mmCIF file of C-alpha atoms and ligand atoms in Angstrom:
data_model
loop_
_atom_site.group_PDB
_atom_site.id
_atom_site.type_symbol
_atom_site.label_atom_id
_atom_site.label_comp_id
_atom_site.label_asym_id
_atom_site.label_seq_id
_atom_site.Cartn_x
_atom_site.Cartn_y
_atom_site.Cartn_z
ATOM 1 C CA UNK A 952 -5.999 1.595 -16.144
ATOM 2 C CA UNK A 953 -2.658 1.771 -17.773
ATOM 3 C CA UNK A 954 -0.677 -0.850 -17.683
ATOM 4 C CA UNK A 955 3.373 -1.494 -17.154
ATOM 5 C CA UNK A 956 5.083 -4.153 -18.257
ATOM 6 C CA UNK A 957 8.562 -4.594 -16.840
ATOM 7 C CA UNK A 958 11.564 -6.459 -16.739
ATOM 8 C CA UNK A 959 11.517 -7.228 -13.008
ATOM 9 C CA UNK A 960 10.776 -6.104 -9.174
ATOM 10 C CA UNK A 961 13.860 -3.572 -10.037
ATOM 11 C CA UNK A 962 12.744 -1.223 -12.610
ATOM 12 C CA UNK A 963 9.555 -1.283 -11.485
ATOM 13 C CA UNK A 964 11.321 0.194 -7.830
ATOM 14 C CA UNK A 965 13.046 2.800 -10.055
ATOM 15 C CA UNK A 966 10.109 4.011 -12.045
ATOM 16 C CA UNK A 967 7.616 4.028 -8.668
ATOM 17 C CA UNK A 968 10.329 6.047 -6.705
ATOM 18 C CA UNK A 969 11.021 8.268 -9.566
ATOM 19 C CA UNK A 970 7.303 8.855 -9.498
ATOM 20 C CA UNK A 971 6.837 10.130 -5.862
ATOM 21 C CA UNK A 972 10.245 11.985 -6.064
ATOM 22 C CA UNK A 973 8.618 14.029 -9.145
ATOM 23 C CA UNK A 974 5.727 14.303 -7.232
ATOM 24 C CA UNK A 975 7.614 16.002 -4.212
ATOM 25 C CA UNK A 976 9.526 18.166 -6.324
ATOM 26 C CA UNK A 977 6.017 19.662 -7.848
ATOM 27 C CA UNK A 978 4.436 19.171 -4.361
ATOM 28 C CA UNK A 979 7.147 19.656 -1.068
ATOM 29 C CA UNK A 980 3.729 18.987 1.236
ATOM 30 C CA UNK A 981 2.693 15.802 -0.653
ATOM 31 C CA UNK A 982 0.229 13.591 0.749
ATOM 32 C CA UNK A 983 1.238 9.788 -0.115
ATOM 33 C CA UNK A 984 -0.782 6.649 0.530
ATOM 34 C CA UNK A 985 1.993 4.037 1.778
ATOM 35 C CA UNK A 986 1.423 0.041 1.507
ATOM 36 C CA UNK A 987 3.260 -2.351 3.235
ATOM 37 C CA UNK A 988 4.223 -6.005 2.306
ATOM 38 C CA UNK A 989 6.924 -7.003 -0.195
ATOM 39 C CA UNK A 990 5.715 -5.614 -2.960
ATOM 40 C CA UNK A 991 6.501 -1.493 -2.228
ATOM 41 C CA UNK A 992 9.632 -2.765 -0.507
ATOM 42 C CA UNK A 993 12.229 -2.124 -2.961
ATOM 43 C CA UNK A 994 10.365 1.189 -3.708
ATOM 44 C CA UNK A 995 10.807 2.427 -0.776
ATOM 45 C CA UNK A 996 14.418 1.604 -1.050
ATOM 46 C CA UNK A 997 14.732 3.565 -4.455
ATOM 47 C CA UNK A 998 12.943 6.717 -2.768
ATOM 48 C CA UNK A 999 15.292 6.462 -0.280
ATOM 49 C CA UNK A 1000 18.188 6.208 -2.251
ATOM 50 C CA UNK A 1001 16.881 9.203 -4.597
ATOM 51 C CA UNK A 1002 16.052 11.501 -2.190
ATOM 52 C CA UNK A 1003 19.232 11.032 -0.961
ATOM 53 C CA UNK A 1004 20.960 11.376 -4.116
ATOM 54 C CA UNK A 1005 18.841 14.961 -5.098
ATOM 55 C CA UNK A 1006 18.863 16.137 -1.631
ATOM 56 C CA UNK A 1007 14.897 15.665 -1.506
ATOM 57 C CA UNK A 1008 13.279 16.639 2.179
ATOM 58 C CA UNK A 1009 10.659 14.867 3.383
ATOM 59 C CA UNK A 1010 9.415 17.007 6.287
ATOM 60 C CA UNK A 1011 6.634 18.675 4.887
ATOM 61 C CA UNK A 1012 5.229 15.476 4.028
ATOM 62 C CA UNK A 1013 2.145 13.818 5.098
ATOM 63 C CA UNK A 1014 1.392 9.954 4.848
ATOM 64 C CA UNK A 1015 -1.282 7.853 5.758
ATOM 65 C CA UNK A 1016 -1.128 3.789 5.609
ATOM 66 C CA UNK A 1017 -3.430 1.395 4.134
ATOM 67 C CA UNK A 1018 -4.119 -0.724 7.334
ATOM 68 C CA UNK A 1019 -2.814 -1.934 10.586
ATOM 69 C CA UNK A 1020 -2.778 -5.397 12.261
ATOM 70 C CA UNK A 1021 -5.139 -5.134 15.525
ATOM 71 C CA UNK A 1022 -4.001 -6.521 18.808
ATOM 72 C CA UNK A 1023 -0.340 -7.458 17.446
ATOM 73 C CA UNK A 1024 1.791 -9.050 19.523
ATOM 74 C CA UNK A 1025 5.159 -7.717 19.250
ATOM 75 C CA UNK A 1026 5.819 -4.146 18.036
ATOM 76 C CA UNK A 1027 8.147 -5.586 15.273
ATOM 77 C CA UNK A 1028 4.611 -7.329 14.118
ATOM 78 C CA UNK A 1029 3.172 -3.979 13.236
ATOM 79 C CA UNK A 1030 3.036 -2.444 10.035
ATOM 80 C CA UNK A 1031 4.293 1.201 11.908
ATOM 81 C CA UNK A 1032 7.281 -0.687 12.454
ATOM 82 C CA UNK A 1033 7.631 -1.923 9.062
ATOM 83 C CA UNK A 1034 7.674 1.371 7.952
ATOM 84 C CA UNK A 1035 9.839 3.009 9.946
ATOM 85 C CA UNK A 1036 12.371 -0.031 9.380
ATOM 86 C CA UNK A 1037 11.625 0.409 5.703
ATOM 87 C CA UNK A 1038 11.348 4.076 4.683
ATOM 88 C CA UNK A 1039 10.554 6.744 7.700
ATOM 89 C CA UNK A 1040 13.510 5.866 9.626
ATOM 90 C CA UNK A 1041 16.000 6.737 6.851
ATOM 91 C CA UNK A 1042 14.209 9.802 5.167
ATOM 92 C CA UNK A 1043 14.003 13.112 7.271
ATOM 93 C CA UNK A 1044 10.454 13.133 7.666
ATOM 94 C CA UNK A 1045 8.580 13.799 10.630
ATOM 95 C CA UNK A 1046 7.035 10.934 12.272
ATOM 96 C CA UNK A 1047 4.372 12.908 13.779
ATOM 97 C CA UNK A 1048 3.210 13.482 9.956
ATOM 98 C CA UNK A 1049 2.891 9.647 9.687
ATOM 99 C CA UNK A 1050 -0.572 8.118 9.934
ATOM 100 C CA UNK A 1051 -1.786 4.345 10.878
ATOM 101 C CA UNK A 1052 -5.578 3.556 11.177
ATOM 102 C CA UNK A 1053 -5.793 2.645 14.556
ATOM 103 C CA UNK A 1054 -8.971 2.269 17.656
ATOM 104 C CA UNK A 1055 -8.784 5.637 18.054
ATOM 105 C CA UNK A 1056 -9.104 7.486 14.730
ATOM 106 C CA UNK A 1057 -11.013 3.981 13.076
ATOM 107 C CA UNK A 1058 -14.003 6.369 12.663
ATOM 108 C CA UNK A 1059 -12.339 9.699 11.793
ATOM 109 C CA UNK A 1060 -9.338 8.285 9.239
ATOM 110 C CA UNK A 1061 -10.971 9.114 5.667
ATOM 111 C CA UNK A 1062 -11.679 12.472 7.816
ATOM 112 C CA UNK A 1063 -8.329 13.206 8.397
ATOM 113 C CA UNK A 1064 -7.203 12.350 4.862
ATOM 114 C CA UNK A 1065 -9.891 14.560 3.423
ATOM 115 C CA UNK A 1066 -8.826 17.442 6.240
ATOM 116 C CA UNK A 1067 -5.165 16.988 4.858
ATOM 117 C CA UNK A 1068 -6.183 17.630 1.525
ATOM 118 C CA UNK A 1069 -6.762 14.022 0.122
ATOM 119 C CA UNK A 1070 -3.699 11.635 -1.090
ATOM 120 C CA UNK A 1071 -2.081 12.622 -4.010
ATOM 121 C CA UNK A 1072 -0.651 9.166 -5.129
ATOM 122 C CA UNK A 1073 -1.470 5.933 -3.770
ATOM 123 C CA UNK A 1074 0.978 3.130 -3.180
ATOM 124 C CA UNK A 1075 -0.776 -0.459 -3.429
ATOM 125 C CA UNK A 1076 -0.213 -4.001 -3.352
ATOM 126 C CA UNK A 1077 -2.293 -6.392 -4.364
ATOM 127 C CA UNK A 1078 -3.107 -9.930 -2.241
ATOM 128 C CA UNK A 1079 -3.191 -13.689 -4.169
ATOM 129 C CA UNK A 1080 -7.280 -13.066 -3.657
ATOM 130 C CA UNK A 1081 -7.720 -9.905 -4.822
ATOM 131 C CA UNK A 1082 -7.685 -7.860 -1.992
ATOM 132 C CA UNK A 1083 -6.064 -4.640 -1.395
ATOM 133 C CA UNK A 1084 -5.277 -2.595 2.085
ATOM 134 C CA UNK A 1085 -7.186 -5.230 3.676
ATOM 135 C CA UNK A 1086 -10.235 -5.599 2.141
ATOM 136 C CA UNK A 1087 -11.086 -8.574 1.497
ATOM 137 C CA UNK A 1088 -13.534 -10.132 -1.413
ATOM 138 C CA UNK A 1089 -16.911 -9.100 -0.726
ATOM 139 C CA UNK A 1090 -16.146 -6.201 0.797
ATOM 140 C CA UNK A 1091 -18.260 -3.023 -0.062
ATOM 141 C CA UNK A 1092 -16.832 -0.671 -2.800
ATOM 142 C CA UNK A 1093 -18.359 2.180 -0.883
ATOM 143 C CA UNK A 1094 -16.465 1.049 2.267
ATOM 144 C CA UNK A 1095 -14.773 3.471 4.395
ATOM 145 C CA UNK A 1096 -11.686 2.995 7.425
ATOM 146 C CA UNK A 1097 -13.230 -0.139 9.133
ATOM 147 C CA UNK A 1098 -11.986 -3.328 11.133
ATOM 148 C CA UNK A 1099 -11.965 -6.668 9.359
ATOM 149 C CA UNK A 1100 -11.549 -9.986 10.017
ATOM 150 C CA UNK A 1101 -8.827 -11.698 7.628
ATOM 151 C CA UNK A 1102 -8.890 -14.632 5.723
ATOM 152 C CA UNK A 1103 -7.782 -17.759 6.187
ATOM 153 C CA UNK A 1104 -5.734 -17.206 2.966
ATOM 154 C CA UNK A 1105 -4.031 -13.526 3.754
ATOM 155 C CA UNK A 1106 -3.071 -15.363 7.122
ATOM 156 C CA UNK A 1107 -1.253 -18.004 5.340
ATOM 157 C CA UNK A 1108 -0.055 -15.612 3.411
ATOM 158 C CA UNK A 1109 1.281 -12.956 5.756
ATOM 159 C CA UNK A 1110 2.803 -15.462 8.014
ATOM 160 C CA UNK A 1111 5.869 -15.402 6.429
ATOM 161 C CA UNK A 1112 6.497 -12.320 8.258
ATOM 162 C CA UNK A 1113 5.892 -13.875 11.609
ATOM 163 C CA UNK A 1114 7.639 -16.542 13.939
ATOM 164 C CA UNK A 1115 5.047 -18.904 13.368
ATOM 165 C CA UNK A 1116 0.989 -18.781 11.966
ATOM 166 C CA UNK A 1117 -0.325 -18.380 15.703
ATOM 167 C CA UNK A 1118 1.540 -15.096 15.930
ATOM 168 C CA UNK A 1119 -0.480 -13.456 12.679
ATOM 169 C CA UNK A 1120 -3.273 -11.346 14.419
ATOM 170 C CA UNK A 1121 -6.697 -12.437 13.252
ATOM 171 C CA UNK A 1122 -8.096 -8.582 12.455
ATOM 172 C CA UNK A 1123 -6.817 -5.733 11.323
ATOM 173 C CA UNK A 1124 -7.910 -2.066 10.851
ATOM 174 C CA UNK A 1125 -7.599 -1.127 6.999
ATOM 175 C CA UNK A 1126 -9.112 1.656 4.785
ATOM 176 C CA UNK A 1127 -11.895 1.152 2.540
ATOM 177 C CA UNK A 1128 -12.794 0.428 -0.702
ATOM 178 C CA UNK A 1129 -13.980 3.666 -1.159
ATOM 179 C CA UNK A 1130 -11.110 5.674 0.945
ATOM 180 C CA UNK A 1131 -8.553 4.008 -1.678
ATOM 181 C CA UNK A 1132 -10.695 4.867 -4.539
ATOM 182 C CA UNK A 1133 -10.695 8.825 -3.366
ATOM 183 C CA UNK A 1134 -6.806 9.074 -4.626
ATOM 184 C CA UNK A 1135 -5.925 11.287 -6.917
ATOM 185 C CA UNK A 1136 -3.466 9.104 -8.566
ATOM 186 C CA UNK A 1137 -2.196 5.444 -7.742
ATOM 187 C CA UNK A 1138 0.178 2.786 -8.653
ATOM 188 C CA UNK A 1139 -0.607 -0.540 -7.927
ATOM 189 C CA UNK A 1140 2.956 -2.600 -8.029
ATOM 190 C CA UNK A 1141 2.623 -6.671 -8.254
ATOM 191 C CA UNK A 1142 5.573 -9.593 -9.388
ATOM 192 C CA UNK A 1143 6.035 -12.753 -9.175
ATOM 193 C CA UNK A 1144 3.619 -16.091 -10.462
ATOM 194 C CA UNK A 1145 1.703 -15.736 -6.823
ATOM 195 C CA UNK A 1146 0.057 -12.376 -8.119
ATOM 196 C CA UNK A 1147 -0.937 -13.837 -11.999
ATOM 197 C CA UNK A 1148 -4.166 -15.278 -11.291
ATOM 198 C CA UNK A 1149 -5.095 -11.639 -9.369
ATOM 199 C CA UNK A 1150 -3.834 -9.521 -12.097
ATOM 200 C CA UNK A 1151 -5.653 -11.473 -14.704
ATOM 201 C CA UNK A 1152 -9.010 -10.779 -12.774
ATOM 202 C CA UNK A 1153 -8.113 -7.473 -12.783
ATOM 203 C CA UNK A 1154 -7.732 -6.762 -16.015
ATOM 204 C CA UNK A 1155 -9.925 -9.240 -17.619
ATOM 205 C CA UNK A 1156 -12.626 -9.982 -16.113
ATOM 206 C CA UNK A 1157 -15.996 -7.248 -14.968
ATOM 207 C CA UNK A 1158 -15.869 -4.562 -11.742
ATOM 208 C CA UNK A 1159 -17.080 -7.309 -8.776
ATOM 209 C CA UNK A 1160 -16.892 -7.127 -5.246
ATOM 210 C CA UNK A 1161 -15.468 -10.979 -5.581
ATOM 211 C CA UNK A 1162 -12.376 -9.103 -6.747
ATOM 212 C CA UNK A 1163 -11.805 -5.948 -4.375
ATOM 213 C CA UNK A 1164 -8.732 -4.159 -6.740
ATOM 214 C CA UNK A 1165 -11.623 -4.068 -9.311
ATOM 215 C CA UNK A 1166 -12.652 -1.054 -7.849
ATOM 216 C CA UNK A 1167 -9.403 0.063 -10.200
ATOM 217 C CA UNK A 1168 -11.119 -0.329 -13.289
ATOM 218 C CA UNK A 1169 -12.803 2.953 -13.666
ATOM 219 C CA UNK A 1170 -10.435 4.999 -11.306
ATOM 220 C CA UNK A 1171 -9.401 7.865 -13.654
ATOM 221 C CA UNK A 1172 -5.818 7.613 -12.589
ATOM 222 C CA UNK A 1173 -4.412 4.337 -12.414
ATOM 223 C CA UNK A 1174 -1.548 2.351 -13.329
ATOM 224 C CA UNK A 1175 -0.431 -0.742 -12.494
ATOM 225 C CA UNK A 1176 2.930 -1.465 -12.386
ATOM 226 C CA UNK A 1177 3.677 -5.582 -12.972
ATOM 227 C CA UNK A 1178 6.961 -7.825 -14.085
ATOM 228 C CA UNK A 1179 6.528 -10.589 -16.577
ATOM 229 C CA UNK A 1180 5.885 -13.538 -14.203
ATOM 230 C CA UNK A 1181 2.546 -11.823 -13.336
ATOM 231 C CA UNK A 1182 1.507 -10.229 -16.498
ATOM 232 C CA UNK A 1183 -1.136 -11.971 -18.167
ATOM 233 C CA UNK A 1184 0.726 -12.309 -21.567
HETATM 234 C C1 GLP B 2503 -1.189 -7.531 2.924
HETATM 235 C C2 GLP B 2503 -1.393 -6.034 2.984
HETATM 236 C C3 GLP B 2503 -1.691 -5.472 1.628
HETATM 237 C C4 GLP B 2503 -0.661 -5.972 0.641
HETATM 238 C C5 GLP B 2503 -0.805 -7.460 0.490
HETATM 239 C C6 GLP B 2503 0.196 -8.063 -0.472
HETATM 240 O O1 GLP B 2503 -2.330 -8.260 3.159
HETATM 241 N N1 GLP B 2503 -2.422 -5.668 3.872
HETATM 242 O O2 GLP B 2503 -1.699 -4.059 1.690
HETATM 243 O O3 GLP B 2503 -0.853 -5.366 -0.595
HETATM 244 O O4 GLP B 2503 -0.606 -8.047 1.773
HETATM 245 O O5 GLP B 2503 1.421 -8.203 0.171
HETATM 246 P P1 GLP B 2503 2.781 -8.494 -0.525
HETATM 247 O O6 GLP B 2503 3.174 -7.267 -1.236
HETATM 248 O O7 GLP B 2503 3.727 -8.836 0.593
HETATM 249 O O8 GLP B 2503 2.557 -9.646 -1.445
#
C-alpha cells in the first residue's frame, strides 16, 4: 500500500480528481468504482470542476457503486440520489451507464463488472470500524455482491445523513470483499480523528477479517490517501 500524507480533505480532492481525470484521458470508456459518504465528496467536486475546466466527457463512461441502502424510505435516502446530487447530475454522463447493486442484479453485480471489463480505479471510504462498501468486520474476504445487515455503529454513524436514527434502513446491498479486491487500481481517501483508530489497523496491525479494509494490504495497487488528523504519525 502506498501511503499519502496530506495537508487536508482539499488536496487530497485535487490529487484523487486529478487521478480519474488522467485516467479518462488514457481511457475515454473508463470503468470507475464510486463510494459515497463524506469522504469522496469533495472529490467528486474537483472531477467536476476539472472536467469542466479540460472539457473532459463523461459519456463513454461506466460506473458501478459500492452499495445501496435496502428498503429506504425516501428517494433522497438513497445513495443513487447522492450521486446524482453529487457528481452524475453535473458531468455529461449517461445515467443509464450508472450502476447500484440492487434486488434485481444482487446475484449478477460482480458479473456485470467483470462483463464491462472490470473497474479500473476504485474510489473507497473507510468506516470508524473498519469496514468498507458495507462490509462489515467479519465479513468474508472472498465475499461477493451480497445483502447485509448493518451495525449498530455504521447506523449511528450514517444517521447524520437522515432526519432522525429511525429513518437509517437496517440493511443494505453492498459489494464484497472480494468484488472490491478485483480492482485494478484504488484509492482509499480518509480525514479527520474519527478515521485514526481505522487507519492505524490498517496499516499496522496483520490481514484479519476483524478489520475488513485489510483486505488492502496485499492488493498490488493501492494507495491510501489520508490528512494529518488520521495519519498514524
Ligand atoms: C458508509 C458507506 C461506506 C463509506 C463509509 C464512510 O457506511 N457505505 O462506503 O466509506 O460509510 O463514510 P464517510 O466517508 O461518510 O465517513
Amino acid at each position: 500500500m502506498k501511503i499519502f500524507i496530506c495537508e487536508n480533505a482539499d488536496e487530497i480532492a485535487r490529487l484523487c480528481a486529478q487521478k480519474v481525470i488522467n485516467l479518462i484521458k488514457r481511457k475515454e470508456d473508463a470503468i470507475l468504482g464510486l463510494a459515497t459518504g463524506s469522504s469522496p465528496q469533495k472529490t467528486y467536486q474537483q472531477i467536476i470542476e476539472l472536467s469542466k475546466q479540460n472539457n473532459i466527457s463523461f459519456k463513454n463512461i461506466k460506473t458501478f457503486n459500492l452499495d445501496e441502502y435496502v428498503d429506504y424510505k425516501k428517494e433522497k435516502d438513497s445513495y443513487e440520489f447522492f450521486m446524482k446530487e453529487n457528481l452524475f447530475l453535473e458531468l455529461d454522463i449517461n445515467l443509464k451507464n450508472t450502476n447500484f447493486p440492487n434486488k434485481q442484479n444482487i446475484n449478477n453485480y460482480d458479473d456485470l463488472i467483470k462483463e464491462a471489463g472490470g473497474i479500473d480505479l476504485q474510489i473507497l471510504g473507510i468506516g470508524t470500524n473498519g469496514h468498507i462498501a458495507f462490509n462489515e468486520p467479519g465479513t468474508s474476504f472472498g465475499s461477493n455482491t451480497h445483502i447485509v445487515n448493518l451495525t449498530e455503529q455504521t447506523i449511528k454513524d450514517n444517521s447524520r445523513f437522515f432526519t432522525t436514527i429511525d429513518d437509517v434502513p437496517k440493511q443494505a446491498y453492498t459489494m464484497g470483499l472480494s468484488s472490491i479486491y478485483k480492482a485494478k487500481e484504488i484509492i482509499l481517501i480518509a480525514t479527520g480523528k474519527n478515521k485514526k483508530k481505522a487507519i492505524e489497523t490498517l496499516i499496522k496491525e496483520n490481514k484479519d477479517i476483524s478489520c475488513p479494509a485489510s483486505i488492502l494490504k496485499d492488493h498490488p495497487n493501492v494507495t491510501l490517501f489520508l490528512d494529518y488528523d488520521c495519519a498514524p504519525i
